[in-house]
Amino acid sequence: NISDEYRWLCADDSILFVDYEKVEGARSPFRYSIAFDSLARGAGFVDVLDVEVDSENQTFDIVLPNNCRPNHYTANIILNDTVSTCGDVVLPVEFDVYYSASLLEPKFGNLLAVKSADANGGYEFSEYIWYRDGEVIPNENKAFYYLDGGTFGAECYYLEVRRVDDGVLMRTCEICPGGGTPVDD
């Protein structure tokens, strides 16, 4: 069994680990394959065939391709029937690839800015929604967030952005700039 929990990883991560639980009394899987949908294959994900199951860690591994475009993806994990008695078992999996936190640049101890398309992998955005510690920051909808009257403390931030070219709304991973942001810019 795999849970239907929300799954995500950052665009600069390398592997999404999908945990599974053994069903008591059922035969454990030995080999698996992963079949991605067309959107995922278009983003560089490659179908995986006949991989040995990591029974010690109880995970299926989804490898993130280099320069993966942040988006919502789906795949099927197929437990291969190696003895031809029960048939393959198909487990659907959905996951999001967030923008790396490196899309955001902390400056001056009180400013977070979105890097330009020249510095962020070519992405241009039309909408910005800022979050602090998981809560929307009201009326903050620009390509930067300025903390008026102080410096960053222990709070963490992320940003939801809408891409211009395809309209996809996706968030960044969190950044926790703290009070020690360099003032060199």
Short mmCIF file of N, CA and C in Angstrom, two decimals, residues 15-161:
data_model
loop_
_atom_site.label_atom_id
_atom_site.label_comp_id
_atom_site.label_asym_id
_atom_site.label_seq_id
_atom_site.Cartn_x
_atom_site.Cartn_y
_atom_site.Cartn_z
N ILE A 15 15.60 12.96 -6.10
CA ILE A 15 14.75 11.77 -6.04
C ILE A 15 13.55 12.04 -5.13
N LEU A 16 12.39 11.61 -5.59
CA LEU A 16 11.19 11.58 -4.76
C LEU A 16 11.04 10.15 -4.26
N PHE A 17 11.06 9.97 -2.94
CA PHE A 17 10.91 8.65 -2.35
C PHE A 17 9.43 8.44 -2.01
N VAL A 18 8.83 7.42 -2.61
CA VAL A 18 7.43 7.09 -2.34
C VAL A 18 7.44 5.89 -1.40
N ASP A 19 7.05 6.14 -0.15
CA ASP A 19 7.05 5.08 0.86
C ASP A 19 5.89 4.12 0.63
N TYR A 20 6.11 2.87 1.00
CA TYR A 20 5.02 1.90 0.95
C TYR A 20 5.01 1.07 2.21
N GLU A 21 3.86 0.48 2.49
CA GLU A 21 3.70 -0.44 3.62
C GLU A 21 3.38 -1.81 3.06
N LYS A 22 3.96 -2.81 3.68
CA LYS A 22 3.63 -4.18 3.29
C LYS A 22 2.26 -4.52 3.84
N VAL A 23 1.49 -5.24 3.06
CA VAL A 23 0.17 -5.71 3.50
C VAL A 23 0.39 -7.05 4.18
N GLU A 24 -0.04 -7.13 5.44
CA GLU A 24 0.17 -8.38 6.18
C GLU A 24 -0.52 -9.54 5.47
N GLY A 25 0.22 -10.61 5.31
CA GLY A 25 -0.30 -11.80 4.66
C GLY A 25 -0.17 -11.80 3.15
N ALA A 26 0.19 -10.64 2.57
CA ALA A 26 0.35 -10.57 1.11
C ALA A 26 1.81 -10.77 0.75
N ARG A 27 2.02 -11.23 -0.45
CA ARG A 27 3.38 -11.41 -0.94
C ARG A 27 4.01 -10.05 -1.19
N SER A 28 5.24 -9.85 -0.75
CA SER A 28 5.94 -8.58 -0.97
C SER A 28 6.37 -8.46 -2.42
N PRO A 29 6.35 -7.22 -2.95
CA PRO A 29 6.81 -7.05 -4.33
C PRO A 29 8.33 -7.21 -4.42
N PHE A 30 8.80 -7.71 -5.55
CA PHE A 30 10.23 -7.87 -5.77
C PHE A 30 10.75 -6.89 -6.81
N ARG A 31 9.93 -6.60 -7.81
CA ARG A 31 10.35 -5.73 -8.89
C ARG A 31 9.22 -4.76 -9.22
N TYR A 32 9.59 -3.57 -9.70
CA TYR A 32 8.57 -2.59 -10.08
C TYR A 32 9.01 -1.81 -11.31
N SER A 33 8.04 -1.18 -11.93
CA SER A 33 8.27 -0.28 -13.05
C SER A 33 7.51 1.01 -12.76
N ILE A 34 7.86 2.08 -13.46
CA ILE A 34 7.14 3.35 -13.32
C ILE A 34 6.81 3.84 -14.73
N ALA A 35 5.54 4.12 -14.95
CA ALA A 35 5.08 4.66 -16.23
C ALA A 35 4.55 6.08 -15.99
N PHE A 36 5.15 7.06 -16.63
CA PHE A 36 4.77 8.46 -16.46
C PHE A 36 3.73 8.86 -17.50
N ASP A 37 2.94 9.89 -17.17
CA ASP A 37 1.98 10.41 -18.15
C ASP A 37 2.73 11.24 -19.20
N SER A 38 2.03 11.67 -20.22
CA SER A 38 2.69 12.38 -21.33
C SER A 38 3.28 13.72 -20.89
N LEU A 39 2.63 14.42 -19.96
CA LEU A 39 3.17 15.69 -19.46
C LEU A 39 4.51 15.45 -18.78
N ALA A 40 4.59 14.43 -17.94
CA ALA A 40 5.84 14.12 -17.24
C ALA A 40 6.93 13.69 -18.23
N ARG A 41 6.58 12.85 -19.20
CA ARG A 41 7.57 12.44 -20.19
C ARG A 41 8.07 13.64 -20.99
N GLY A 42 7.17 14.58 -21.29
CA GLY A 42 7.56 15.80 -21.98
C GLY A 42 8.50 16.67 -21.16
N ALA A 43 8.45 16.54 -19.84
CA ALA A 43 9.31 17.30 -18.94
C ALA A 43 10.63 16.58 -18.67
N GLY A 44 10.81 15.41 -19.28
CA GLY A 44 12.08 14.71 -19.14
C GLY A 44 12.06 13.46 -18.29
N PHE A 45 10.92 13.15 -17.65
CA PHE A 45 10.84 11.92 -16.88
C PHE A 45 10.90 10.74 -17.85
N VAL A 46 11.59 9.70 -17.44
CA VAL A 46 11.77 8.52 -18.29
C VAL A 46 11.14 7.33 -17.58
N ASP A 47 10.29 6.60 -18.32
CA ASP A 47 9.69 5.39 -17.75
C ASP A 47 10.79 4.45 -17.26
N VAL A 48 10.53 3.79 -16.14
CA VAL A 48 11.48 2.88 -15.52
C VAL A 48 10.92 1.47 -15.64
N LEU A 49 11.77 0.54 -16.04
CA LEU A 49 11.31 -0.83 -16.24
C LEU A 49 12.07 -1.80 -15.35
N ASP A 50 11.33 -2.65 -14.66
CA ASP A 50 11.87 -3.81 -13.97
C ASP A 50 13.04 -3.49 -13.03
N VAL A 51 12.74 -2.70 -11.98
CA VAL A 51 13.73 -2.31 -10.97
C VAL A 51 13.49 -3.13 -9.71
N GLU A 52 14.56 -3.50 -9.05
CA GLU A 52 14.42 -4.25 -7.80
C GLU A 52 13.85 -3.34 -6.71
N VAL A 53 12.89 -3.85 -5.97
CA VAL A 53 12.25 -3.10 -4.88
C VAL A 53 13.22 -2.95 -3.72
N ASP A 54 13.27 -1.72 -3.16
CA ASP A 54 14.09 -1.45 -1.98
C ASP A 54 13.29 -1.87 -0.75
N SER A 55 13.36 -3.17 -0.42
CA SER A 55 12.54 -3.69 0.67
C SER A 55 13.06 -3.28 2.04
N GLU A 56 14.32 -2.88 2.13
CA GLU A 56 14.86 -2.43 3.41
C GLU A 56 14.29 -1.07 3.79
N ASN A 57 14.29 -0.11 2.86
CA ASN A 57 13.77 1.23 3.13
C ASN A 57 12.29 1.36 2.80
N GLN A 58 11.73 0.38 2.13
CA GLN A 58 10.33 0.36 1.71
C GLN A 58 9.95 1.62 0.93
N THR A 59 10.70 1.88 -0.15
CA THR A 59 10.42 3.03 -1.01
C THR A 59 10.49 2.63 -2.48
N PHE A 60 9.74 3.37 -3.27
CA PHE A 60 9.88 3.38 -4.72
C PHE A 60 10.51 4.73 -5.05
N ASP A 61 11.48 4.75 -5.94
CA ASP A 61 12.24 5.98 -6.21
C ASP A 61 11.86 6.57 -7.56
N ILE A 62 11.42 7.82 -7.54
CA ILE A 62 11.14 8.56 -8.77
C ILE A 62 12.27 9.56 -8.95
N VAL A 63 13.05 9.38 -10.01
CA VAL A 63 14.22 10.23 -10.27
C VAL A 63 13.76 11.47 -11.02
N LEU A 64 14.15 12.62 -10.50
CA LEU A 64 13.80 13.90 -11.12
C LEU A 64 14.80 14.21 -12.23
N PRO A 65 14.32 14.50 -13.44
CA PRO A 65 15.26 14.82 -14.53
C PRO A 65 15.91 16.18 -14.31
N ASN A 66 17.06 16.39 -14.90
CA ASN A 66 17.73 17.69 -14.83
C ASN A 66 16.85 18.75 -15.47
N ASN A 67 16.85 19.93 -14.88
CA ASN A 67 16.09 21.07 -15.40
C ASN A 67 14.61 20.77 -15.57
N CYS A 68 14.05 20.03 -14.62
CA CYS A 68 12.64 19.68 -14.67
C CYS A 68 11.79 20.94 -14.48
N ARG A 69 10.81 21.10 -15.32
CA ARG A 69 9.90 22.25 -15.26
C ARG A 69 8.92 22.04 -14.10
N PRO A 70 8.86 22.97 -13.15
CA PRO A 70 7.91 22.82 -12.04
C PRO A 70 6.48 22.69 -12.55
N ASN A 71 5.76 21.69 -11.99
CA ASN A 71 4.40 21.40 -12.43
C ASN A 71 3.82 20.30 -11.57
N HIS A 72 2.60 19.89 -11.86
CA HIS A 72 1.93 18.77 -11.22
C HIS A 72 2.04 17.57 -12.16
N TYR A 73 2.55 16.46 -11.67
CA TYR A 73 2.80 15.29 -12.51
C TYR A 73 2.11 14.05 -11.93
N THR A 74 1.88 13.07 -12.81
CA THR A 74 1.32 11.79 -12.39
C THR A 74 2.10 10.65 -13.01
N ALA A 75 2.06 9.53 -12.32
CA ALA A 75 2.73 8.33 -12.80
C ALA A 75 2.01 7.12 -12.21
N ASN A 76 2.29 5.98 -12.78
CA ASN A 76 1.80 4.72 -12.23
C ASN A 76 2.99 3.87 -11.82
N ILE A 77 3.01 3.46 -10.56
CA ILE A 77 4.01 2.49 -10.09
C ILE A 77 3.39 1.12 -10.31
N ILE A 78 4.07 0.29 -11.05
CA ILE A 78 3.54 -1.02 -11.42
C ILE A 78 4.36 -2.09 -10.71
N LEU A 79 3.71 -2.80 -9.80
CA LEU A 79 4.37 -3.91 -9.12
C LEU A 79 4.31 -5.11 -10.05
N ASN A 80 5.48 -5.50 -10.53
CA ASN A 80 5.55 -6.56 -11.52
C ASN A 80 5.29 -7.91 -10.89
N ASP A 81 4.38 -8.66 -11.47
CA ASP A 81 4.09 -10.02 -11.02
C ASP A 81 5.20 -10.92 -11.56
N THR A 82 6.10 -11.33 -10.68
CA THR A 82 7.27 -12.11 -11.13
C THR A 82 7.00 -13.61 -11.16
N VAL A 83 5.84 -14.04 -10.67
CA VAL A 83 5.54 -15.47 -10.69
C VAL A 83 4.30 -15.80 -11.52
N SER A 84 3.72 -14.79 -12.14
CA SER A 84 2.58 -14.96 -13.06
C SER A 84 1.39 -15.67 -12.45
N THR A 85 1.05 -15.30 -11.22
CA THR A 85 -0.15 -15.89 -10.63
C THR A 85 -1.20 -14.84 -10.27
N CYS A 86 -0.77 -13.64 -9.95
CA CYS A 86 -1.72 -12.62 -9.48
C CYS A 86 -1.90 -11.47 -10.47
N GLY A 87 -0.98 -11.27 -11.35
CA GLY A 87 -1.02 -10.12 -12.25
C GLY A 87 -0.37 -8.90 -11.62
N ASP A 88 -0.02 -7.96 -12.46
CA ASP A 88 0.62 -6.73 -11.99
C ASP A 88 -0.36 -5.91 -11.16
N VAL A 89 0.18 -5.14 -10.21
CA VAL A 89 -0.61 -4.22 -9.40
C VAL A 89 -0.19 -2.81 -9.78
N VAL A 90 -1.16 -1.96 -10.09
CA VAL A 90 -0.88 -0.58 -10.51
C VAL A 90 -1.26 0.37 -9.38
N LEU A 91 -0.30 1.22 -8.98
CA LEU A 91 -0.49 2.20 -7.92
C LEU A 91 -0.31 3.60 -8.49
N PRO A 92 -1.39 4.37 -8.66
CA PRO A 92 -1.25 5.73 -9.19
C PRO A 92 -0.61 6.67 -8.16
N VAL A 93 0.27 7.55 -8.65
CA VAL A 93 0.97 8.50 -7.78
C VAL A 93 0.91 9.88 -8.43
N GLU A 94 0.60 10.89 -7.63
CA GLU A 94 0.63 12.28 -8.08
C GLU A 94 1.65 13.02 -7.23
N PHE A 95 2.32 14.00 -7.84
CA PHE A 95 3.30 14.78 -7.10
C PHE A 95 3.53 16.11 -7.78
N ASP A 96 3.98 17.08 -7.00
CA ASP A 96 4.32 18.41 -7.52
C ASP A 96 5.82 18.61 -7.46
N VAL A 97 6.32 19.27 -8.47
CA VAL A 97 7.72 19.73 -8.47
C VAL A 97 7.65 21.23 -8.28
N TYR A 98 8.16 21.71 -7.13
CA TYR A 98 8.17 23.14 -6.82
C TYR A 98 9.40 23.79 -7.44
N TYR A 99 9.33 25.09 -7.63
CA TYR A 99 10.52 25.85 -8.00
C TYR A 99 11.50 25.77 -6.84
N SER A 100 12.76 25.77 -7.16
CA SER A 100 13.79 25.81 -6.13
C SER A 100 13.70 27.12 -5.37
N ALA A 101 14.06 27.09 -4.10
CA ALA A 101 14.09 28.32 -3.29
C ALA A 101 15.10 29.31 -3.85
N SER A 102 16.02 28.84 -4.68
CA SER A 102 17.02 29.73 -5.27
C SER A 102 16.40 30.69 -6.29
N LEU A 103 15.11 30.51 -6.62
CA LEU A 103 14.39 31.48 -7.45
C LEU A 103 14.28 32.81 -6.72
N LEU A 104 14.32 32.75 -5.38
CA LEU A 104 14.18 33.93 -4.53
C LEU A 104 15.55 34.38 -4.03
N GLU A 105 15.78 35.68 -4.07
CA GLU A 105 17.06 36.25 -3.64
C GLU A 105 16.84 37.17 -2.45
N PRO A 106 17.37 36.80 -1.25
CA PRO A 106 17.27 37.71 -0.11
C PRO A 106 18.31 38.83 -0.22
N LYS A 107 17.89 40.04 0.11
CA LYS A 107 18.79 41.19 0.04
C LYS A 107 18.54 42.12 1.21
N PHE A 108 19.58 42.72 1.68
CA PHE A 108 19.54 43.82 2.65
C PHE A 108 18.92 43.47 3.99
N GLY A 109 18.63 42.20 4.25
CA GLY A 109 18.03 41.81 5.51
C GLY A 109 16.53 42.05 5.59
N ASN A 110 15.93 42.71 4.56
CA ASN A 110 14.50 42.99 4.62
C ASN A 110 13.80 42.91 3.26
N LEU A 111 14.43 42.26 2.27
CA LEU A 111 13.84 42.19 0.93
C LEU A 111 14.05 40.81 0.34
N LEU A 112 12.99 40.26 -0.23
CA LEU A 112 13.08 39.04 -1.03
C LEU A 112 12.66 39.41 -2.44
N ALA A 113 13.48 39.05 -3.42
CA ALA A 113 13.19 39.38 -4.81
C ALA A 113 13.21 38.12 -5.67
N VAL A 114 12.35 38.09 -6.68
CA VAL A 114 12.34 37.00 -7.64
C VAL A 114 13.43 37.30 -8.67
N LYS A 115 14.26 36.32 -8.92
CA LYS A 115 15.31 36.50 -9.93
C LYS A 115 14.68 36.67 -11.31
N SER A 116 15.33 37.45 -12.13
CA SER A 116 14.83 37.70 -13.49
C SER A 116 14.95 36.44 -14.34
N ALA A 117 14.28 36.44 -15.47
CA ALA A 117 14.29 35.28 -16.38
C ALA A 117 15.71 34.93 -16.80
N ASP A 118 16.58 35.92 -16.92
CA ASP A 118 17.98 35.66 -17.29
C ASP A 118 18.71 34.84 -16.23
N ALA A 119 18.27 34.95 -14.98
CA ALA A 119 18.97 34.28 -13.88
C ALA A 119 18.18 33.12 -13.27
N ASN A 120 16.93 32.87 -13.73
CA ASN A 120 16.11 31.85 -13.08
C ASN A 120 15.77 30.65 -13.97
N GLY A 121 16.44 30.52 -15.09
CA GLY A 121 16.15 29.41 -15.99
C GLY A 121 15.20 29.77 -17.12
N GLY A 122 14.91 31.07 -17.27
CA GLY A 122 14.08 31.52 -18.38
C GLY A 122 12.61 31.70 -18.07
N TYR A 123 12.21 31.58 -16.81
CA TYR A 123 10.80 31.70 -16.45
C TYR A 123 10.38 33.15 -16.31
N GLU A 124 9.21 33.47 -16.90
CA GLU A 124 8.59 34.78 -16.71
C GLU A 124 7.24 34.54 -16.04
N PHE A 125 6.87 35.44 -15.13
CA PHE A 125 5.67 35.24 -14.33
C PHE A 125 4.71 36.41 -14.47
N SER A 126 3.42 36.11 -14.29
CA SER A 126 2.39 37.15 -14.39
C SER A 126 1.65 37.37 -13.07
N GLU A 127 1.83 36.48 -12.11
CA GLU A 127 1.11 36.58 -10.84
C GLU A 127 2.04 36.14 -9.72
N TYR A 128 1.95 36.84 -8.58
CA TYR A 128 2.80 36.55 -7.43
C TYR A 128 1.93 36.55 -6.17
N ILE A 129 2.03 35.49 -5.36
CA ILE A 129 1.31 35.41 -4.09
C ILE A 129 2.33 35.00 -3.03
N TRP A 130 2.63 35.90 -2.11
CA TRP A 130 3.65 35.66 -1.08
C TRP A 130 3.03 35.01 0.17
N TYR A 131 3.80 34.11 0.81
CA TYR A 131 3.38 33.42 2.03
C TYR A 131 4.47 33.56 3.09
N ARG A 132 4.05 33.77 4.33
CA ARG A 132 4.97 33.77 5.48
C ARG A 132 4.48 32.69 6.44
N ASP A 133 5.36 31.75 6.74
CA ASP A 133 5.04 30.64 7.64
C ASP A 133 3.72 29.97 7.26
N GLY A 134 3.52 29.78 5.95
CA GLY A 134 2.36 29.07 5.43
C GLY A 134 1.09 29.88 5.29
N GLU A 135 1.11 31.15 5.66
CA GLU A 135 -0.07 32.01 5.57
C GLU A 135 0.14 33.06 4.48
N VAL A 136 -0.92 33.33 3.71
CA VAL A 136 -0.85 34.36 2.67
C VAL A 136 -0.56 35.70 3.32
N ILE A 137 0.34 36.47 2.70
CA ILE A 137 0.60 37.84 3.15
C ILE A 137 -0.33 38.75 2.36
N PRO A 138 -1.30 39.38 3.01
CA PRO A 138 -2.30 40.18 2.28
C PRO A 138 -1.65 41.31 1.47
N ASN A 139 -2.18 41.51 0.28
CA ASN A 139 -1.79 42.62 -0.61
C ASN A 139 -0.34 42.59 -1.07
N GLU A 140 0.30 41.44 -0.98
CA GLU A 140 1.69 41.32 -1.49
C GLU A 140 1.63 40.51 -2.78
N ASN A 141 1.70 41.22 -3.91
CA ASN A 141 1.54 40.57 -5.21
C ASN A 141 2.52 41.10 -6.26
N LYS A 142 3.70 41.45 -5.80
CA LYS A 142 4.73 41.93 -6.71
C LYS A 142 5.87 40.90 -6.79
N ALA A 143 6.81 41.16 -7.65
CA ALA A 143 7.95 40.26 -7.85
C ALA A 143 8.98 40.42 -6.72
N PHE A 144 8.62 41.13 -5.69
CA PHE A 144 9.48 41.26 -4.51
C PHE A 144 8.60 41.40 -3.28
N TYR A 145 9.20 41.09 -2.13
CA TYR A 145 8.51 41.32 -0.86
C TYR A 145 9.44 42.13 0.01
N TYR A 146 8.97 43.30 0.43
CA TYR A 146 9.74 44.21 1.26
C TYR A 146 9.16 44.21 2.66
N LEU A 147 10.00 43.88 3.63
CA LEU A 147 9.58 43.88 5.03
C LEU A 147 9.80 45.29 5.57
N ASP A 148 8.74 46.03 5.68
CA ASP A 148 8.82 47.43 6.10
C ASP A 148 9.04 47.52 7.61
N GLY A 149 10.09 48.20 8.00
CA GLY A 149 10.31 48.47 9.41
C GLY A 149 10.98 47.36 10.19
N GLY A 150 11.95 46.68 9.65
CA GLY A 150 12.67 45.66 10.39
C GLY A 150 13.46 44.75 9.48
N THR A 151 13.98 43.70 10.08
CA THR A 151 14.72 42.71 9.30
C THR A 151 14.09 41.34 9.52
N PHE A 152 14.42 40.42 8.62
CA PHE A 152 13.87 39.07 8.73
C PHE A 152 14.33 38.40 10.02
N GLY A 153 13.43 37.65 10.60
CA GLY A 153 13.74 36.88 11.80
C GLY A 153 13.71 35.40 11.49
N ALA A 154 13.01 34.63 12.33
CA ALA A 154 12.99 33.17 12.19
C ALA A 154 11.93 32.67 11.21
N GLU A 155 11.12 33.56 10.65
CA GLU A 155 10.04 33.13 9.76
C GLU A 155 10.58 32.65 8.41
N CYS A 156 9.76 31.83 7.75
CA CYS A 156 10.10 31.29 6.43
C CYS A 156 9.07 31.77 5.42
N TYR A 157 9.50 31.88 4.17
CA TYR A 157 8.66 32.42 3.11
C TYR A 157 8.65 31.49 1.91
N TYR A 158 7.57 31.52 1.16
CA TYR A 158 7.55 30.94 -0.18
C TYR A 158 6.62 31.78 -1.03
N LEU A 159 6.65 31.51 -2.32
CA LEU A 159 5.93 32.31 -3.28
C LEU A 159 5.22 31.40 -4.27
N GLU A 160 3.96 31.68 -4.57
CA GLU A 160 3.26 31.03 -5.68
C GLU A 160 3.36 31.98 -6.87
N VAL A 161 3.76 31.43 -8.01
CA VAL A 161 3.88 32.23 -9.21
C VAL A 161 3.14 31.57 -10.36
#
